[in-house]
Short mmCIF file of C-alpha atoms and ligand atoms in Angstrom, two decimals:
data_model
loop_
_atom_site.label_atom_id
_atom_site.label_comp_id
_atom_site.label_asym_id
_atom_site.label_seq_id
_atom_site.Cartn_x
_atom_site.Cartn_y
_atom_site.Cartn_z
CA MET A 224 150.61 129.53 139.13
CA HIS A 225 153.91 129.42 140.91
CA ILE A 226 153.96 126.05 142.21
CA LEU A 227 156.26 124.26 145.07
CA VAL A 228 156.66 120.67 144.08
CA THR A 229 157.90 118.26 146.87
CA GLY A 230 159.48 115.00 146.15
CA GLY A 231 160.31 117.06 142.48
CA ALA A 232 163.47 114.70 141.63
CA GLY A 233 161.35 111.39 142.13
CA TYR A 234 159.45 109.58 139.47
CA ILE A 235 156.22 111.15 139.36
CA GLY A 236 157.25 114.59 140.42
CA SER A 237 159.82 114.88 137.36
CA HIS A 238 157.34 114.00 135.08
CA THR A 239 154.81 116.38 136.22
CA ILE A 240 157.24 119.24 136.28
CA ILE A 241 157.35 118.95 132.53
CA GLU A 242 154.05 118.92 132.16
CA LEU A 243 153.38 122.20 134.50
CA ILE A 244 156.30 124.10 132.41
CA GLU A 245 154.31 123.28 129.15
CA ALA A 246 151.34 124.40 130.72
CA GLY A 247 152.92 127.81 131.47
CA HIS A 248 153.29 127.44 135.21
CA SER A 249 156.46 128.11 137.06
CA VAL A 250 157.78 125.73 139.70
CA VAL A 251 160.20 125.27 142.33
CA ALA A 252 161.09 121.43 143.14
CA ILE A 253 162.45 120.53 146.81
CA ASP A 254 163.75 116.97 147.46
CA ASN A 255 165.90 115.16 149.85
CA LEU A 256 167.07 112.65 147.49
CA VAL A 257 166.62 109.50 149.49
CA ASN A 258 165.21 108.14 146.64
CA SER A 259 166.38 109.98 143.73
CA SER A 260 169.11 112.11 142.00
CA LYS A 261 169.72 115.51 141.07
CA GLU A 262 170.17 114.26 137.54
CA SER A 263 166.50 113.82 136.74
CA LEU A 264 165.89 117.36 137.45
CA LYS A 265 169.11 118.14 135.30
CA ARG A 266 167.47 116.50 132.33
CA VAL A 267 163.77 117.68 133.28
CA GLY A 268 165.79 121.18 132.80
CA GLU A 269 167.23 119.83 129.17
CA ILE A 270 163.85 118.92 128.15
CA VAL A 271 161.88 121.64 128.78
CA GLY A 272 164.93 124.17 128.00
CA GLN A 273 165.16 125.91 131.10
CA GLU A 274 166.70 125.31 134.56
CA ILE A 275 164.37 123.64 137.60
CA PRO A 276 165.15 125.66 140.54
CA PHE A 277 165.84 123.14 143.11
CA TYR A 278 166.56 122.91 146.95
CA GLU A 279 167.81 120.06 148.57
CA VAL A 280 165.42 120.21 151.42
CA ASP A 281 163.50 117.63 153.87
CA ILE A 282 160.10 118.41 154.62
CA ARG A 283 160.59 117.79 158.01
CA ASP A 284 163.27 120.66 158.34
CA ARG A 285 161.26 123.58 159.30
CA GLU A 286 164.16 125.91 158.69
CA GLY A 287 164.84 124.60 155.56
CA LEU A 288 161.47 124.97 154.49
CA GLU A 289 161.26 128.34 155.47
CA LYS A 290 163.99 129.38 153.79
CA VAL A 291 162.46 128.21 150.66
CA PHE A 292 159.13 130.13 151.63
CA ALA A 293 161.20 133.24 152.33
CA SER A 294 162.46 133.59 148.91
CA ASN A 295 158.92 132.38 146.81
CA LYS A 296 155.47 133.31 146.85
CA PHE A 297 153.64 129.89 146.06
CA ASP A 298 150.13 129.52 144.87
CA CYS A 299 150.02 125.66 145.49
CA ALA A 300 152.18 122.87 146.56
CA ILE A 301 151.67 119.69 144.65
CA HIS A 302 153.19 117.33 147.48
CA PHE A 303 154.64 114.17 146.31
CA ALA A 304 157.61 113.61 148.84
CA GLY A 305 157.22 110.61 150.92
CA LEU A 306 158.63 106.95 151.13
CA LYS A 307 156.54 104.46 149.04
CA ALA A 308 157.82 100.86 149.41
CA VAL A 309 154.90 98.88 150.74
CA GLY A 310 157.00 95.94 152.40
CA GLU A 311 159.63 98.26 153.83
CA SER A 312 156.72 100.00 155.36
CA VAL A 313 155.63 96.77 157.44
CA THR A 314 159.37 96.00 158.48
CA HIS A 315 159.93 100.02 159.27
CA PRO A 316 156.50 101.48 160.31
CA TRP A 317 157.83 104.29 162.46
CA GLU A 318 160.25 105.46 159.53
CA TYR A 319 156.95 105.62 157.56
CA TYR A 320 154.65 107.33 159.93
CA GLU A 321 157.55 109.77 161.04
CA ASN A 322 158.27 110.58 157.34
CA ASN A 323 155.00 110.92 155.27
CA ILE A 324 152.91 112.13 158.19
CA GLY A 325 155.59 113.91 160.29
CA GLY A 326 156.96 115.61 157.11
CA THR A 327 153.52 116.55 155.56
CA LEU A 328 152.45 118.13 159.13
CA VAL A 329 155.80 120.61 159.07
CA LEU A 330 155.09 121.31 155.47
CA VAL A 331 151.50 122.34 155.88
CA ASP A 332 152.32 124.22 159.04
CA VAL A 333 154.84 126.20 156.83
CA MET A 334 152.54 126.63 154.22
CA ARG A 335 149.76 128.36 156.09
CA LYS A 336 152.08 130.51 158.25
CA HIS A 337 153.06 132.25 154.48
CA GLY A 338 149.30 132.26 153.64
CA CYS A 339 149.83 129.24 151.05
CA LYS A 340 146.87 127.08 151.64
CA ASN A 341 146.47 124.94 148.42
CA ILE A 342 147.89 121.77 148.23
CA ILE A 343 147.54 118.75 145.70
CA PHE A 344 148.30 115.46 147.25
CA SER A 345 149.63 112.15 146.03
CA SER A 346 147.29 109.73 147.53
CA SER A 347 146.47 105.93 146.32
CA ALA A 348 144.25 103.39 145.46
CA THR A 349 145.32 101.58 148.05
CA VAL A 350 143.21 103.62 150.27
CA TYR A 351 140.36 101.57 148.88
CA GLY A 352 141.52 98.28 150.42
CA ASN A 353 140.16 95.39 148.81
CA PRO A 354 137.71 97.41 147.02
CA ALA A 355 133.83 97.32 147.39
CA MET A 356 133.35 97.79 144.22
CA ILE A 357 134.65 97.53 140.37
CA PRO A 358 135.09 99.89 138.76
CA ILE A 359 136.10 101.90 141.77
CA THR A 360 134.45 105.35 142.00
CA GLU A 361 135.56 107.94 144.42
CA GLU A 362 132.29 106.87 146.48
CA CYS A 363 133.55 103.87 147.38
CA PRO A 364 134.08 103.14 150.78
CA LYS A 365 137.58 103.33 151.95
CA GLY A 366 139.00 99.96 152.95
CA HIS A 367 141.45 98.41 155.35
CA CYS A 368 144.91 99.00 154.16
CA THR A 369 146.83 95.93 155.08
CA ASN A 370 150.46 97.94 155.53
CA PRO A 371 151.85 101.36 157.11
CA TYR A 372 152.47 102.91 153.90
CA GLY A 373 148.66 102.45 152.82
CA GLN A 374 147.83 104.04 156.43
CA THR A 375 150.09 106.85 155.96
CA LYS A 376 147.76 107.55 152.75
CA SER A 377 144.35 107.00 154.31
CA MET A 378 145.34 109.09 157.53
CA LEU A 379 146.88 112.12 155.17
CA GLU A 380 143.43 112.30 153.58
CA GLU A 381 142.00 112.64 156.73
CA ILE A 382 144.17 115.12 158.30
CA LEU A 383 144.13 117.64 155.18
CA THR A 384 140.52 116.97 155.02
CA ASP A 385 140.02 118.28 158.78
CA LEU A 386 142.15 121.28 157.98
CA HIS A 387 139.38 122.43 155.52
CA THR A 388 136.73 121.53 157.94
CA ALA A 389 138.03 123.60 160.77
CA ASP A 390 138.50 126.55 158.45
CA VAL A 391 134.93 126.29 157.56
CA LYS A 392 133.68 125.95 161.16
CA ASN A 393 136.16 128.98 161.85
CA ALA A 394 134.92 131.04 159.02
CA ASP A 395 138.54 131.41 158.11
CA PRO A 396 138.44 134.17 155.08
CA ASN A 397 141.34 131.92 153.40
CA PRO A 398 140.38 128.46 153.88
CA TRP A 399 142.36 125.25 152.56
CA ASN A 400 141.67 124.10 149.22
CA ILE A 401 142.79 120.30 148.81
CA VAL A 402 142.97 118.14 145.83
CA LEU A 403 143.58 114.29 147.17
CA LEU A 404 144.71 112.42 143.91
CA ARG A 405 144.46 108.67 144.01
CA TYR A 406 146.70 107.09 141.77
CA PHE A 407 146.26 103.64 140.12
CA ASN A 408 149.25 102.03 138.86
CA PRO A 409 151.80 104.40 137.44
CA ILE A 410 154.44 103.08 134.70
CA GLY A 411 155.88 104.46 131.27
CA ALA A 412 158.13 107.19 130.94
CA HIS A 413 158.44 110.39 129.00
CA PRO A 414 158.73 109.53 125.46
CA SER A 415 162.37 110.89 125.25
CA GLY A 416 163.79 108.04 127.39
CA ARG A 417 165.49 110.54 129.15
CA ILE A 418 163.56 110.17 132.52
CA GLY A 419 161.76 107.42 134.07
CA GLU A 420 161.29 105.06 137.08
CA ASN A 421 164.51 104.50 139.16
CA PRO A 422 163.96 102.34 141.99
CA ASN A 423 166.51 101.09 144.26
CA GLY A 424 167.60 97.37 144.35
CA ILE A 425 165.56 94.86 143.19
CA PRO A 426 162.00 96.25 142.22
CA ASN A 427 158.79 95.77 144.00
CA ASN A 428 156.63 96.86 141.26
CA LEU A 429 155.70 94.90 138.11
CA MET A 430 156.85 97.02 135.16
CA PRO A 431 160.78 98.14 136.73
CA TYR A 432 160.80 94.07 137.22
CA ILE A 433 159.78 93.32 133.68
CA THR A 434 162.11 95.93 132.23
CA GLN A 435 165.37 94.65 134.31
CA VAL A 436 164.44 91.45 133.08
CA ALA A 437 164.04 92.37 129.35
CA VAL A 438 167.43 94.40 129.99
CA GLY A 439 169.34 91.12 131.66
CA LYS A 440 169.42 92.31 134.89
CA LEU A 441 167.28 90.15 136.58
CA ALA A 442 166.55 86.52 134.99
CA LYS A 443 163.10 86.35 135.11
CA LEU A 444 159.88 87.58 136.39
CA HIS A 445 157.95 85.82 139.39
CA VAL A 446 154.27 86.30 138.53
CA PHE A 447 152.46 86.10 142.11
CA GLY A 448 149.71 83.77 141.84
CA ASP A 449 147.34 82.47 138.70
CA ASP A 450 144.53 81.41 140.75
CA TYR A 451 142.67 84.77 141.18
CA ASP A 452 139.12 85.04 139.95
CA THR A 453 140.29 87.31 136.80
CA HIS A 454 140.38 86.44 133.02
CA ASP A 455 143.54 84.59 133.14
CA GLY A 456 144.19 83.94 136.74
CA THR A 457 146.46 86.96 137.27
CA GLY A 458 146.13 90.21 139.28
CA VAL A 459 144.49 92.72 137.62
CA ARG A 460 145.25 96.49 137.57
CA ASP A 461 144.76 99.69 136.21
CA TYR A 462 148.07 100.98 134.70
CA ILE A 463 148.51 104.36 133.87
CA HIS A 464 150.99 106.23 131.59
CA VAL A 465 152.94 108.56 133.85
CA MET A 466 152.56 111.35 131.38
CA ASP A 467 148.97 110.87 131.41
CA LEU A 468 149.04 110.98 135.44
CA ALA A 469 151.63 113.93 135.00
CA ASN A 470 148.83 115.96 133.07
CA GLY A 471 146.42 115.08 135.93
CA HIS A 472 147.98 117.41 138.27
CA VAL A 473 147.97 120.28 135.94
CA LYS A 474 144.25 119.63 135.25
CA ALA A 475 143.86 119.38 139.45
CA LEU A 476 145.27 122.90 139.66
CA THR A 477 141.50 124.06 138.09
CA ALA A 478 139.93 122.70 141.02
CA ILE A 479 142.24 124.54 143.20
CA GLU A 480 141.46 128.03 141.15
CA LYS A 481 137.86 127.40 141.37
CA LYS A 482 138.40 127.07 145.29
CA CYS A 483 137.56 123.32 145.30
CA GLY A 484 137.34 123.03 149.27
CA VAL A 485 138.46 119.30 149.42
CA ALA A 486 138.19 117.38 146.04
CA ILE A 487 138.79 113.64 145.42
CA TYR A 488 139.90 112.33 142.18
CA ASN A 489 140.61 109.01 140.78
CA LEU A 490 143.49 109.05 138.11
CA GLY A 491 143.47 105.91 136.37
CA THR A 492 142.46 104.91 132.53
CA GLY A 493 139.20 102.72 133.70
CA ASN A 494 140.78 99.64 132.15
CA GLY A 495 142.29 96.85 133.91
CA TYR A 496 145.15 94.49 132.82
CA SER A 497 146.48 91.16 133.91
CA VAL A 498 150.20 90.81 134.82
CA LEU A 499 150.09 88.32 131.61
CA ASP A 500 148.44 91.08 129.88
CA ILE A 501 151.23 93.36 130.43
CA VAL A 502 153.94 90.66 129.78
CA ASN A 503 152.38 89.74 126.28
CA THR A 504 151.90 93.56 125.60
CA PHE A 505 155.57 94.04 126.38
CA SER A 506 157.06 91.33 124.76
CA GLU A 507 154.67 91.93 121.42
CA VAL A 508 155.51 95.82 121.30
CA ASN A 509 159.21 95.50 121.99
CA GLY A 510 160.01 92.49 120.58
CA VAL A 511 161.55 91.19 124.02
CA GLU A 512 160.96 87.85 125.32
CA ILE A 513 160.21 87.92 129.16
CA PRO A 514 160.75 84.63 130.82
CA TYR A 515 158.41 84.12 133.74
CA GLN A 516 157.27 81.49 136.52
CA ILE A 517 154.14 81.09 138.58
CA ASP A 518 154.78 81.73 141.98
CA PRO A 519 152.60 81.83 145.04
CA ARG A 520 150.23 84.92 145.83
CA ARG A 521 151.96 87.83 147.51
CA LEU A 522 150.86 88.62 150.68
CA GLY A 523 148.34 91.55 150.78
CA ASP A 524 147.54 91.25 147.40
CA ILE A 525 144.22 91.76 146.00
CA ALA A 526 142.55 90.35 142.96
CA THR A 527 141.57 93.20 140.90
CA CYS A 528 141.73 96.92 140.94
CA TYR A 529 140.33 99.44 138.46
CA ALA A 530 139.20 103.05 138.41
CA ASP A 531 136.12 104.61 137.30
CA PRO A 532 137.73 108.01 136.27
CA ALA A 533 134.40 109.47 135.33
CA LYS A 534 134.65 112.04 137.87
CA ALA A 535 137.92 113.80 136.87
CA ASN A 536 136.89 113.85 133.39
CA ARG A 537 133.64 115.25 133.95
CA GLU A 538 135.03 117.92 136.65
CA LEU A 539 138.36 118.53 135.71
CA GLY A 540 138.06 117.73 131.52
CA TRP A 541 141.02 115.11 132.13
CA LYS A 542 141.07 111.48 130.76
CA ALA A 543 144.46 109.35 130.28
CA GLU A 544 145.01 109.23 126.38
CA ARG A 545 147.96 106.51 126.15
CA GLY A 546 147.23 103.22 126.00
CA LEU A 547 148.88 99.97 127.05
CA ALA A 548 151.08 99.65 123.95
CA GLU A 549 152.46 103.24 124.64
CA MET A 550 153.47 102.57 128.16
CA CYS A 551 155.13 99.24 127.31
CA ARG A 552 157.18 101.11 124.72
CA ASP A 553 158.18 104.20 126.83
CA SER A 554 159.15 101.80 129.89
CA TRP A 555 161.45 100.05 127.50
CA ASN A 556 162.78 103.06 125.79
CA TRP A 557 163.70 104.16 129.49
CA GLN A 558 165.27 100.98 130.57
CA LYS A 559 166.96 100.43 127.44
CA ASN A 560 168.66 103.74 127.11
CA ASN A 561 169.61 104.08 130.85
CA PRO A 562 170.22 100.36 131.85
CA ASN A 563 171.72 101.72 135.49
CA GLY A 564 169.04 104.34 136.16
CA TYR A 565 170.61 107.87 136.87
P1 NAD B 446 159.46 108.42 144.52
O1 NAD B 446 160.20 107.94 145.49
O2 NAD B 446 159.84 108.13 142.88
O3 NAD B 446 159.27 110.02 144.60
C1 NAD B 446 159.26 110.32 145.81
C2 NAD B 446 160.12 111.63 146.30
O4 NAD B 446 160.13 111.94 147.50
C3 NAD B 446 161.92 111.18 145.98
O5 NAD B 446 162.30 111.78 145.34
C4 NAD B 446 162.18 111.28 147.39
O6 NAD B 446 163.53 111.47 147.67
C5 NAD B 446 161.68 112.54 148.15
N1 NAD B 446 161.23 112.14 149.57
C6 NAD B 446 160.96 111.61 150.22
N2 NAD B 446 160.61 111.69 151.56
C7 NAD B 446 161.20 113.05 151.51
C8 NAD B 446 161.34 114.24 152.48
N3 NAD B 446 161.21 113.87 153.76
N4 NAD B 446 161.61 114.91 152.29
C9 NAD B 446 162.01 115.42 151.04
N5 NAD B 446 161.86 114.99 149.71
C10 NAD B 446 161.34 113.36 150.36
O7 NAD B 446 158.02 108.24 144.09
P2 NAD B 446 156.81 108.29 143.08
O8 NAD B 446 156.32 107.39 142.56
O9 NAD B 446 157.48 109.49 142.27
O10 NAD B 446 155.73 108.71 143.86
C11 NAD B 446 155.42 110.10 144.27
C12 NAD B 446 154.44 110.11 145.33
O11 NAD B 446 153.13 109.56 144.87
C13 NAD B 446 154.53 109.61 146.44
O12 NAD B 446 154.05 110.03 147.48
C14 NAD B 446 153.58 108.05 146.47
O13 NAD B 446 153.43 107.52 147.93
C15 NAD B 446 152.60 108.39 145.67
N6 NAD B 446 152.11 107.36 144.89
C16 NAD B 446 153.19 106.82 144.10
C17 NAD B 446 152.67 105.65 143.68
C18 NAD B 446 153.37 104.82 142.66
O14 NAD B 446 153.20 103.49 142.09
N7 NAD B 446 154.53 105.26 142.31
C19 NAD B 446 151.11 105.00 143.47
C20 NAD B 446 150.35 105.96 144.48
C21 NAD B 446 150.81 107.24 144.91
C1 WQD B 447 150.79 94.87 140.19
C2 WQD B 447 150.70 93.47 139.77
C3 WQD B 447 151.21 91.95 141.50
C4 WQD B 447 155.45 92.13 140.90
C5 WQD B 447 151.62 98.83 144.64
C6 WQD B 447 151.16 99.28 145.84
C7 WQD B 447 150.00 100.64 145.64
C8 WQD B 447 150.71 101.51 144.78
C9 WQD B 447 151.08 101.02 143.52
C10 WQD B 447 151.61 103.52 145.73
C11 WQD B 447 150.05 92.83 141.17
C12 WQD B 447 152.13 91.45 140.47
C13 WQD B 447 154.08 92.44 140.70
C14 WQD B 447 156.16 91.23 140.48
C15 WQD B 447 154.08 90.25 139.98
N1 WQD B 447 151.68 102.29 145.30
N2 WQD B 447 153.24 91.37 140.30
N3 WQD B 447 155.61 89.94 140.13
O1 WQD B 447 150.37 95.98 144.04
O2 WQD B 447 149.07 96.67 142.54
O3 WQD B 447 150.39 98.23 143.88
O4 WQD B 447 152.19 100.28 143.56
O5 WQD B 447 150.54 104.16 146.45
O6 WQD B 447 149.99 101.44 146.78
O7 WQD B 447 150.61 98.50 146.80
O8 WQD B 447 151.78 97.22 142.05
O9 WQD B 447 153.39 96.79 140.68
O10 WQD B 447 153.54 95.78 142.77
O11 WQD B 447 152.20 94.87 141.46
O12 WQD B 447 153.23 89.29 139.68
O13 WQD B 447 157.33 91.18 140.86
O14 WQD B 447 151.63 92.69 139.50
O15 WQD B 447 150.88 90.59 142.29
O16 WQD B 447 149.13 91.71 140.71
P1 WQD B 447 150.24 96.86 142.95
P2 WQD B 447 152.48 96.37 141.68
#
C-alpha cells in the first residue's frame, strides 16, 4: 500500500516507517517538525536503505496538504501528527484543540476530496480515564479525561466514527474505514540505537526521565507517589516496546484491507509494571544505578492501567513480543549513543 504518515518524523512515526517499509509498503512522511527533526527520517532512510520522501507540511495547512495529495495516490493515512504533552495541554488548551482537532479536520477533508477514506489514528489508553476494569478491554467504557490532550483523543475518536456512520446512513459506495489504536505506554527504541524518543526540555514521561538520569543530564528520578494500591505502592502501567507498537500499525492495515468500518484496538502487552519495577529492571539490565526519591503523587495520575490485548491478537494476528528487559536495554542504547538527541 502507499501510505501517508503524518507526524512521520516523531518518535512512534519514525519507528513505524521502518516496519512499513520492511513489510513492503511505500510511504510519504509529512511533519511540521514542531516536536521533531528531519534527522530522524535521514536515519530511518539509512536503516532501511532508501530515502524517505518527506514534506515539511503542517496538517492545518490545506494548500500544503493538497500539494502532497496532488502528486500521490494514497491508499491509507497513518495519522500520528499531534501535540502530546499532557501538562502543557492544561495550560494551553486552545493550542491542543486547534492543532489536534483542527488539524485532523483539515486532513480528513483533503483525504476525502482525493478519494482516500482509510485512516489509522493514534489514540491513547488515556481515553479510558480511571478505567472501570483491569485489564482494560476495548469494551471498557471511556472515562473522564482529566486534561485537554486526552479530550482531543476522545473527541477525535467520536468525530472519525461519525464520518463512517454518516457514510453508512448515506449509502456512500466508498465509506470511511477507520482504525482507532489505543496505545498504552510506548518506550524503547530501534535496536540500532540510531533513532529513539527525543523529548524537548525536561521529560514528562518516565522512561526518558530515567535515561536522562542514567546519562547524567538529570540528578535523580522523582517517583510520583508510593502509596497507591499496587504491589509496591508506585503506579503500574503497560509499557510496550515502540517496535512492537510500530508493527501493530502494519497489522492494522489488514483491517483496512478488509474494509473494517470502525475498528478499535488496544496496543499493549497485557503486563503491568510499577515505577520501581522499571527502575530496578533498567539498573539490572544496563548496569547503571538510578538514584531516586519518593515525591507526592502527580495530579491526574491513576494507580493502575494495563491492557487486555486479546482483540488485536485475535483479529489482527498482532502480539507484543519484546519484554521489559529489551525495552530498557534499547532505551538506554539510544540515549547513551545520543546523549543530546538529534
Ligand atoms: P511525537 O511528538 O514524537 O510525534 C508527533 C509528531 O507530530 C511530531 O514529529 C510533531 O512535529 C508532529 N506534529 C505535531 N503537530 C503537527 C501538525 N499540526 N502538522 C504536522 N505535524 C505535526 O509523538 P509520538 O510519541 O510519536 O506520538 C505520536 C502520536 O501518538 C501522537 O498523536 C500522540 O498523541 C499519540 N500517542 C502517543 C503516546 C506516547 O506515549 N508517546 C501514547 C498514546 C498516544
Ligand atoms: C508512568 C508512571 C507516573 C514520570 C502519559 C499520558 C498518556 C500517554 C502516555 C499519550 C506513572 C510515574 C513518571 C516521573 C514518575 N500519552 N512517573 N516520575 O502518565 O501513564 O501516561 O504518557 O497518550 O496519555 O498521560 O506515563 O510515563 O508519564 O508515567 O514517577 O518523572 O511513571 O506517576 O505512574 P502516563 P508517564
